[in-house]
PDB file of C-alpha atoms in Angstrom:
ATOM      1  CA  UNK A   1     -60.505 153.813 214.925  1.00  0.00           C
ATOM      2  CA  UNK A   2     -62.127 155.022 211.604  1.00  0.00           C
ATOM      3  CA  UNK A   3     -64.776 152.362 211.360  1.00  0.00           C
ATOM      4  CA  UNK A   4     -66.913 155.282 210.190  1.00  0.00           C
ATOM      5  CA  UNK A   5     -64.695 156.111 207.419  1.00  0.00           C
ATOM      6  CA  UNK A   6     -64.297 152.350 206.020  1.00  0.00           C
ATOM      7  CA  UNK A   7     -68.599 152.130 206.217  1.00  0.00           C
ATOM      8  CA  UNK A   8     -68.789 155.370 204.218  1.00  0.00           C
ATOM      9  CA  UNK A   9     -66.087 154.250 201.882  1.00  0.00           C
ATOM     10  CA  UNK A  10     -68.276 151.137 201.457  1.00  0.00           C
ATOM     11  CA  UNK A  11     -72.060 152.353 201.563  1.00  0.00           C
ATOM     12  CA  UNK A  12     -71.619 156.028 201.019  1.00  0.00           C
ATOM     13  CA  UNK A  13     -74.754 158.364 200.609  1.00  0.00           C
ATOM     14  CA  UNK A  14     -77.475 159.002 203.040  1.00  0.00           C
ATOM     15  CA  UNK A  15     -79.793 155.961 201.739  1.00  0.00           C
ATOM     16  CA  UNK A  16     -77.388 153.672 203.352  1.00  0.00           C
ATOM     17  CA  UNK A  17     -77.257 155.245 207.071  1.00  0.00           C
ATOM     18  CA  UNK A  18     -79.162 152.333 208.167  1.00  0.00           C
ATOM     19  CA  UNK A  19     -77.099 149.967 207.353  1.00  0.00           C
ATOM     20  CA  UNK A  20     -74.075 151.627 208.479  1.00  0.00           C
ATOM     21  CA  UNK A  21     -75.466 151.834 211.461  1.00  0.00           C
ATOM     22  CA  UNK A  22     -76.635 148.119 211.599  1.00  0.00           C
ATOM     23  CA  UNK A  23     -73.054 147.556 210.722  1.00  0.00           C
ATOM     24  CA  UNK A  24     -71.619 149.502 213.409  1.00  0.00           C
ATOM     25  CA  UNK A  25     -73.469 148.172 216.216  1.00  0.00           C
ATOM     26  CA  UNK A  26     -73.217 144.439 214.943  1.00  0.00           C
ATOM     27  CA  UNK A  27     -69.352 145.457 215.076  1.00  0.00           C
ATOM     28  CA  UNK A  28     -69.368 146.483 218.255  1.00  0.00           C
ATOM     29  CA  UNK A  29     -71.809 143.487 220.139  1.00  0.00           C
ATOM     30  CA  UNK A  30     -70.198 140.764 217.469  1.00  0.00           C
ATOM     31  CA  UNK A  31     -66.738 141.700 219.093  1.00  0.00           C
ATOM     32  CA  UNK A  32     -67.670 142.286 222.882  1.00  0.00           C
ATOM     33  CA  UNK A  33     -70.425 139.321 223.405  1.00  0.00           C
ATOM     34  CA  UNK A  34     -69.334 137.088 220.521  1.00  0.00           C
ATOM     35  CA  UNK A  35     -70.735 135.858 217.431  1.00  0.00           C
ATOM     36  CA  UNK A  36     -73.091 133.098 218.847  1.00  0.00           C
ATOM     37  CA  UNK A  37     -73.930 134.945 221.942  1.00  0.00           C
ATOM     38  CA  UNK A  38     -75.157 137.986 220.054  1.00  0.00           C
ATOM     39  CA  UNK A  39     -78.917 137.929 218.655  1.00  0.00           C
ATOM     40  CA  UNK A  40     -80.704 140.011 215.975  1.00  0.00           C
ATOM     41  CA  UNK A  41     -82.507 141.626 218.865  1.00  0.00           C
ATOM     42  CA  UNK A  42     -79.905 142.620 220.716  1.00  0.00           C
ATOM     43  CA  UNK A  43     -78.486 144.531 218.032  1.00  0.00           C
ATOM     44  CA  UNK A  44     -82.361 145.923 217.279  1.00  0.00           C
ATOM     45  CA  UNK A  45     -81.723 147.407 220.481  1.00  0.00           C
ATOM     46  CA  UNK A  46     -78.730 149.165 219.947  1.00  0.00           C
ATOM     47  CA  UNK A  47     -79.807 150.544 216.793  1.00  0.00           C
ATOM     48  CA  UNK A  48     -83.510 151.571 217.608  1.00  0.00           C
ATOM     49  CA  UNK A  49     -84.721 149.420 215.039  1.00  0.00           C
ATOM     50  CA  UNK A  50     -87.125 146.829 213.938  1.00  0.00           C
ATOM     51  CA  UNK A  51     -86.329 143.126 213.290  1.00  0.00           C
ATOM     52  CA  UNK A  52     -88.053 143.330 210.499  1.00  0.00           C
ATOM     53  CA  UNK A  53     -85.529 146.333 208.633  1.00  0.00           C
ATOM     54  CA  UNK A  54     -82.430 144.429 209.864  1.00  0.00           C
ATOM     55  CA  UNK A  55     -83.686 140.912 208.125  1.00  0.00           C
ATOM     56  CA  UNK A  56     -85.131 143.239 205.397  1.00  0.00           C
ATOM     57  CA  UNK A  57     -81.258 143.868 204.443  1.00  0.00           C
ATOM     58  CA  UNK A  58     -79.407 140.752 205.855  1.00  0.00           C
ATOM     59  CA  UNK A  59     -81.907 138.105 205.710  1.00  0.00           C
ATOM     60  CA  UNK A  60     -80.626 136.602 209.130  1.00  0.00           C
ATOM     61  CA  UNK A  61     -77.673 136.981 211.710  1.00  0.00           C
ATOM     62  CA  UNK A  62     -75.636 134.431 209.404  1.00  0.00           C
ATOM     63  CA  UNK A  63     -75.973 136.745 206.453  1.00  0.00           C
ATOM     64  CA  UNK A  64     -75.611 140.105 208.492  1.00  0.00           C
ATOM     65  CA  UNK A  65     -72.171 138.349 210.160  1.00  0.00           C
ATOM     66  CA  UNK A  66     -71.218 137.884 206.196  1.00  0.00           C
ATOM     67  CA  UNK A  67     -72.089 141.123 204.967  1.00  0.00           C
ATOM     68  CA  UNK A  68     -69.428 142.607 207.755  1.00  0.00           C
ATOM     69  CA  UNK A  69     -67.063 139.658 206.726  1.00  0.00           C
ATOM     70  CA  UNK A  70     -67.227 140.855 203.275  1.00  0.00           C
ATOM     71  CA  UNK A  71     -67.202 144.415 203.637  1.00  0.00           C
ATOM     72  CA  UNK A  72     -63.694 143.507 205.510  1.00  0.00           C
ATOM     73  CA  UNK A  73     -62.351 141.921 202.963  1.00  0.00           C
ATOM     74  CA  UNK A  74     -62.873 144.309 200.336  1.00  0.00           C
ATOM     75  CA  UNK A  75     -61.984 147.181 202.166  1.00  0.00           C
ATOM     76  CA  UNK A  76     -58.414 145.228 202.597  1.00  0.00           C
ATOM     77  CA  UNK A  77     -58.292 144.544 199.053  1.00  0.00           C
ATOM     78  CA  UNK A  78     -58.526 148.413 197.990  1.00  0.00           C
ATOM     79  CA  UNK A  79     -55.781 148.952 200.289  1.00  0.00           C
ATOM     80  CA  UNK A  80     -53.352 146.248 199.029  1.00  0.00           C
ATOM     81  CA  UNK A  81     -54.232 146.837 195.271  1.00  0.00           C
ATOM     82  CA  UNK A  82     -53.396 150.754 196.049  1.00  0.00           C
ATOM     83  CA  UNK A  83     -50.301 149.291 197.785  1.00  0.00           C
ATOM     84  CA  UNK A  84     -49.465 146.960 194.922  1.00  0.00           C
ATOM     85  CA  UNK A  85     -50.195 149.725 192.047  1.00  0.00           C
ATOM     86  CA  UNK A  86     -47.213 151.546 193.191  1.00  0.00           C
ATOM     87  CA  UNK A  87     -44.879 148.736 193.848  1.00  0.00           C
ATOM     88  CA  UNK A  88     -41.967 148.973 190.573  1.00  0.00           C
ATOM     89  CA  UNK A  89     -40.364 145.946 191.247  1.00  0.00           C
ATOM     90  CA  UNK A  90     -41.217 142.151 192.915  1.00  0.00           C
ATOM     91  CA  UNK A  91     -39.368 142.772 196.096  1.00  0.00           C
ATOM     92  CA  UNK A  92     -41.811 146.401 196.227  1.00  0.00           C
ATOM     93  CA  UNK A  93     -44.366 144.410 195.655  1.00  0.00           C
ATOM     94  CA  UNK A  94     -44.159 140.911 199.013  1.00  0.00           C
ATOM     95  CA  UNK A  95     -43.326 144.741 200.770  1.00  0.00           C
ATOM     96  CA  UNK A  96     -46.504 146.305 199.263  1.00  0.00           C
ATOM     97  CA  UNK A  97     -48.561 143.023 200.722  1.00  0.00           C
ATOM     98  CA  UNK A  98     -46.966 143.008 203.981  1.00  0.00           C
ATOM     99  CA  UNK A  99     -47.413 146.492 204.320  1.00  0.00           C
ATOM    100  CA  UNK A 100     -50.905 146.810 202.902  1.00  0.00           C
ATOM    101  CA  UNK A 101     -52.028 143.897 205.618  1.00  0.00           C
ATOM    102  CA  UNK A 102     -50.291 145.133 208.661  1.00  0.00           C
ATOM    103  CA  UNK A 103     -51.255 148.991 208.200  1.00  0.00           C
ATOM    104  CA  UNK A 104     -55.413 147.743 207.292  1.00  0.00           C
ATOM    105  CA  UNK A 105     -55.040 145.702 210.635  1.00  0.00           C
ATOM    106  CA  UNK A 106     -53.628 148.607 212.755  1.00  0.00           C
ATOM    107  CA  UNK A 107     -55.963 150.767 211.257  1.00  0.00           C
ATOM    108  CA  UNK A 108     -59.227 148.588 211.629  1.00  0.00           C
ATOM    109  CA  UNK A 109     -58.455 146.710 214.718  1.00  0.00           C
ATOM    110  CA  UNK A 110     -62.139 146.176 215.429  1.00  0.00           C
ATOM    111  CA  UNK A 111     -62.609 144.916 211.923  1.00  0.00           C
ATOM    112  CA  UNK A 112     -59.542 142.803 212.353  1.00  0.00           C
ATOM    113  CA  UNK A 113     -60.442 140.927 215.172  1.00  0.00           C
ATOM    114  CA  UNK A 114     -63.991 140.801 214.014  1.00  0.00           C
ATOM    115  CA  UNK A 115     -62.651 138.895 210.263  1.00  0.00           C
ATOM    116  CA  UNK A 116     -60.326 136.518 212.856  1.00  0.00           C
ATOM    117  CA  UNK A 117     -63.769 135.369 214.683  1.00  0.00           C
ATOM    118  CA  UNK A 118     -65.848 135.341 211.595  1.00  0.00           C
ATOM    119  CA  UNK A 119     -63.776 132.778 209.421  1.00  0.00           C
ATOM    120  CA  UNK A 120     -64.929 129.752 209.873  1.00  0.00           C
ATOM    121  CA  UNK A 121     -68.251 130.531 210.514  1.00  0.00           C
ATOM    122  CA  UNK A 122     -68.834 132.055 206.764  1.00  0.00           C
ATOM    123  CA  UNK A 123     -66.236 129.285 205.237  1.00  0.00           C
ATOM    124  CA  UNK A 124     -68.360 126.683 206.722  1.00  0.00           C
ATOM    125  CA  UNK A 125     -72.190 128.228 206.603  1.00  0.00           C
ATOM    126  CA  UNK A 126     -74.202 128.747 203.725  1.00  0.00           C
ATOM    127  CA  UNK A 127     -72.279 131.931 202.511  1.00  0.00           C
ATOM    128  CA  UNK A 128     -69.269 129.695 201.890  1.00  0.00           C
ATOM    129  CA  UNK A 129     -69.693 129.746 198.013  1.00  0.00           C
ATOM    130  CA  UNK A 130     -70.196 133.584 197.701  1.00  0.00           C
ATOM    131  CA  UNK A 131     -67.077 133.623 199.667  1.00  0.00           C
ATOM    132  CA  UNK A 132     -65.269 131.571 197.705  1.00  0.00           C
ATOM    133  CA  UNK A 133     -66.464 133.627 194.119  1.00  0.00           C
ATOM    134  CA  UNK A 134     -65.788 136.797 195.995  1.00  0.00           C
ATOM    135  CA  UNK A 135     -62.099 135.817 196.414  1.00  0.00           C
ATOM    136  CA  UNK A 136     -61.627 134.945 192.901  1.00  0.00           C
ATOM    137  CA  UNK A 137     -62.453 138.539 192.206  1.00  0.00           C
ATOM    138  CA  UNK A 138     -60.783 139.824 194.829  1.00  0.00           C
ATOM    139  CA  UNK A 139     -57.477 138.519 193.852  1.00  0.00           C
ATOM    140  CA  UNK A 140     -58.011 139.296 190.550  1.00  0.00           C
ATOM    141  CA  UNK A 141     -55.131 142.358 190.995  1.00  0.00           C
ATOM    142  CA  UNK A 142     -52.936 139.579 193.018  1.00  0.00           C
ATOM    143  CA  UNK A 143     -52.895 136.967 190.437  1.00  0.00           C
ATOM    144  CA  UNK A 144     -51.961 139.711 187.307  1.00  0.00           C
ATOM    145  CA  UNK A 145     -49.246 140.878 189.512  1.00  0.00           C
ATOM    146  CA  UNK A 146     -47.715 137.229 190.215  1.00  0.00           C
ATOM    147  CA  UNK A 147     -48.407 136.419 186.438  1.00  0.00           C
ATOM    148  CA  UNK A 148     -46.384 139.117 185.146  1.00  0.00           C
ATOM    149  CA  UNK A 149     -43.122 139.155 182.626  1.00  0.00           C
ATOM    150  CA  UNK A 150     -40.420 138.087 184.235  1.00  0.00           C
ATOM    151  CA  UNK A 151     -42.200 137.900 187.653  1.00  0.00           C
ATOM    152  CA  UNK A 152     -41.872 133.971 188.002  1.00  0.00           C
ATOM    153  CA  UNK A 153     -37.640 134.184 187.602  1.00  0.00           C
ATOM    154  CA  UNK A 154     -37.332 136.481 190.578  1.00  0.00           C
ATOM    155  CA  UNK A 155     -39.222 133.633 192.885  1.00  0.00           C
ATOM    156  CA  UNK A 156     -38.681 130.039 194.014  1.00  0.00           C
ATOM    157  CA  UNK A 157     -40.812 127.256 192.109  1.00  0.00           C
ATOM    158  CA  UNK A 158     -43.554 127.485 194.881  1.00  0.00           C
ATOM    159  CA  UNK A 159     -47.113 126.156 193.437  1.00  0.00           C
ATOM    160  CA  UNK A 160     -49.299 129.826 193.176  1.00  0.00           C
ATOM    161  CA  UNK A 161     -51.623 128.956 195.892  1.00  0.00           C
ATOM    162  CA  UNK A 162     -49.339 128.838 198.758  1.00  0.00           C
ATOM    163  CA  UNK A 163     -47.737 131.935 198.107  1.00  0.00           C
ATOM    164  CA  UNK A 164     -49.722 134.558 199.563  1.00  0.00           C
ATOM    165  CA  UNK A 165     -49.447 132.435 202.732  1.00  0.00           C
ATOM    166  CA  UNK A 166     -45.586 132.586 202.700  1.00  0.00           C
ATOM    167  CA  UNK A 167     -45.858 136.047 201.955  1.00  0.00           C
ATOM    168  CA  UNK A 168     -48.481 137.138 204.442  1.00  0.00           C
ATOM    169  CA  UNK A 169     -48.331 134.495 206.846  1.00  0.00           C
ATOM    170  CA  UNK A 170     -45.944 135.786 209.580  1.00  0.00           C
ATOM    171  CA  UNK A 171     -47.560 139.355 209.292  1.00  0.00           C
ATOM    172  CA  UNK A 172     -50.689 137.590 209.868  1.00  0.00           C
ATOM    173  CA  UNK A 173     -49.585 135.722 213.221  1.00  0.00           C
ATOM    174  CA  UNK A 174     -48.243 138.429 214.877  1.00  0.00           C
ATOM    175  CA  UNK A 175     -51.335 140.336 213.925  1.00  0.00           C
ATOM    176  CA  UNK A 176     -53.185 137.932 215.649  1.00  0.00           C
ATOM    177  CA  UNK A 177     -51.337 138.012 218.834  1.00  0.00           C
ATOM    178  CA  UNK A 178     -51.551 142.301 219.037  1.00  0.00           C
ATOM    179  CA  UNK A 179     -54.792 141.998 218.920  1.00  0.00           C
ATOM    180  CA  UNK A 180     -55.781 139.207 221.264  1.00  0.00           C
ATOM    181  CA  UNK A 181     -53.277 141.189 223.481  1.00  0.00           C
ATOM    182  CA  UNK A 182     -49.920 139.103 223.468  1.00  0.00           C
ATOM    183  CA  UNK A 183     -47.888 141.378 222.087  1.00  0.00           C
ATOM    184  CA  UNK A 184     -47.663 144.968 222.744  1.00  0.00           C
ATOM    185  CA  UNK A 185     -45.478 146.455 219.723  1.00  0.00           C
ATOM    186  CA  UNK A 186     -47.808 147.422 216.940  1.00  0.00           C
ATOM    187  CA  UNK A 187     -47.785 145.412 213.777  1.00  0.00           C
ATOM    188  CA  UNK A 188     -46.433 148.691 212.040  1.00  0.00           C
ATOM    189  CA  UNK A 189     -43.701 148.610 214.032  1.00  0.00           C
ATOM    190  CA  UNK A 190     -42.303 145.574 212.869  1.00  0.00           C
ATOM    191  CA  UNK A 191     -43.753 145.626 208.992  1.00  0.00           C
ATOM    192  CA  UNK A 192     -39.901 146.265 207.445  1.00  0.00           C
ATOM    193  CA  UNK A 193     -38.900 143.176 209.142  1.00  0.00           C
ATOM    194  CA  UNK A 194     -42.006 141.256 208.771  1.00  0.00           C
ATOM    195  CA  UNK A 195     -41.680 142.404 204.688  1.00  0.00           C
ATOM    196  CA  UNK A 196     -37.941 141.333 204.309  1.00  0.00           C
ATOM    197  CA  UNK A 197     -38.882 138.049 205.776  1.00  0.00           C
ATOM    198  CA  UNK A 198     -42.034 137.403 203.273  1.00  0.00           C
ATOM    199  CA  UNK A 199     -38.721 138.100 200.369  1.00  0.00           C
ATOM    200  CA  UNK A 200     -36.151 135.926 202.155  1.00  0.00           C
ATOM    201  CA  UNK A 201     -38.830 132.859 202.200  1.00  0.00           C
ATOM    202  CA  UNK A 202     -39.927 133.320 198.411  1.00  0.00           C
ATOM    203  CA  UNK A 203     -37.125 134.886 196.481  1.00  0.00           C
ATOM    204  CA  UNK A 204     -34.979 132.823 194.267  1.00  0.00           C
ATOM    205  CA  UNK A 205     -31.394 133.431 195.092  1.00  0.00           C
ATOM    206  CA  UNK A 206     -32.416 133.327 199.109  1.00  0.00           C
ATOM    207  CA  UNK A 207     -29.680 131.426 200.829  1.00  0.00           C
ATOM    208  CA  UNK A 208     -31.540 128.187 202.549  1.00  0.00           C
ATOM    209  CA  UNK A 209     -31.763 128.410 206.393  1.00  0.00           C
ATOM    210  CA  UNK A 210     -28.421 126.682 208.072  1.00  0.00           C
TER     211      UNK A 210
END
């Protein structure tokens, strides 16, 4: 959709059009031929390239597939923390996380399914500890919000770490399904319900289920 917009958001100014492009056309061949499939000359190809300029800014395929995994990730984080800045109370704020994730996914399907495929190869190859110090600052907004006065008496005891899972996770599995084609209904669609059931499963006065 606007996969031109979230590159220039990221790597703005006319010294960057080569990667953007890079970026692009990885997208594109990452998503239709698959991660393993796809080589670094095969995308040379699409962009009218050398070899030698993609390594020049990626190093390999491993660290070009990262650099798009990352640049995914942070483009969902500025729209969450946007999201979350407005929120006024806790219940705004599971909304402004449901919301945030749904609307980046509808928005940046190819993105979306690209982050899906990517996972485990950049949690288990040798970008795996930049990931992991990238999501500490990342979640940086996340973890001030959850920390704040009064915050903790609105939600169930639930350790910290599994609650963007119950608050995300059933946004994230239906995601999943609309875009390997299982579901037709758009995330958006569904986000109020998908947001009232993030608050049902983590808010402290929720009735359990009978």
């Amino acid at each position: 959709m606007d996969t031109a917009d979230l590159l220039e958001r990221s790597y703005p100014g006319r010294r960057a059009e080569l990667k953007r492009d890079i970026f692009r056309k990885a997208l594109s061949l990452f998503n239709e031929q698959g991660i393993e499939a796809t080589t670094i000359d095969m995308i040379r190809a699409e962009c009218d390239t050398s070899v030698g300029a993609i390594y020049h800014h990626f190093g390999n395929k491993e660290g070009l597939v990262a650099a798009l995994f990352f640049t995914a990730l942070e483009d969902q984080a500025r729209l969450r923390d946007a999201y979350l800045d407005a929120a006024k109370t806790t219940e705004e704020g599971v909304q402004a996380l449901v919301f945030s994730y749904v609307d980046w996914v509808e928005r940046q399907p190819e993105w979306a399914r690209f982050q899906y495929h990517a996972r485990f190869a950049v949690t288990k190859g040798p970008f795996k500890d930049e990931l992991a110090e990238r999501n500490k600052t990342r979640n940086l907004r996340l973890r001030d919000w959850l920390a704040e006065s009064g915050r903790a008496a609105e939600l169930k005891a639930l350790p910290a770490e599994l609650l963007p899972s119950l608050i995300i996770g059933q946004a994230d599995s239906y995601c999943r399904a609309w875009l390997a084609g299982r579901v037709k209904g758009g995330p958006a669609e569904y986000r109020a319900l998908l947001a009232q059931a993030a608050w049902r499963s983590i808010r402290v006065d929720a009735l359990p289920d009978c």
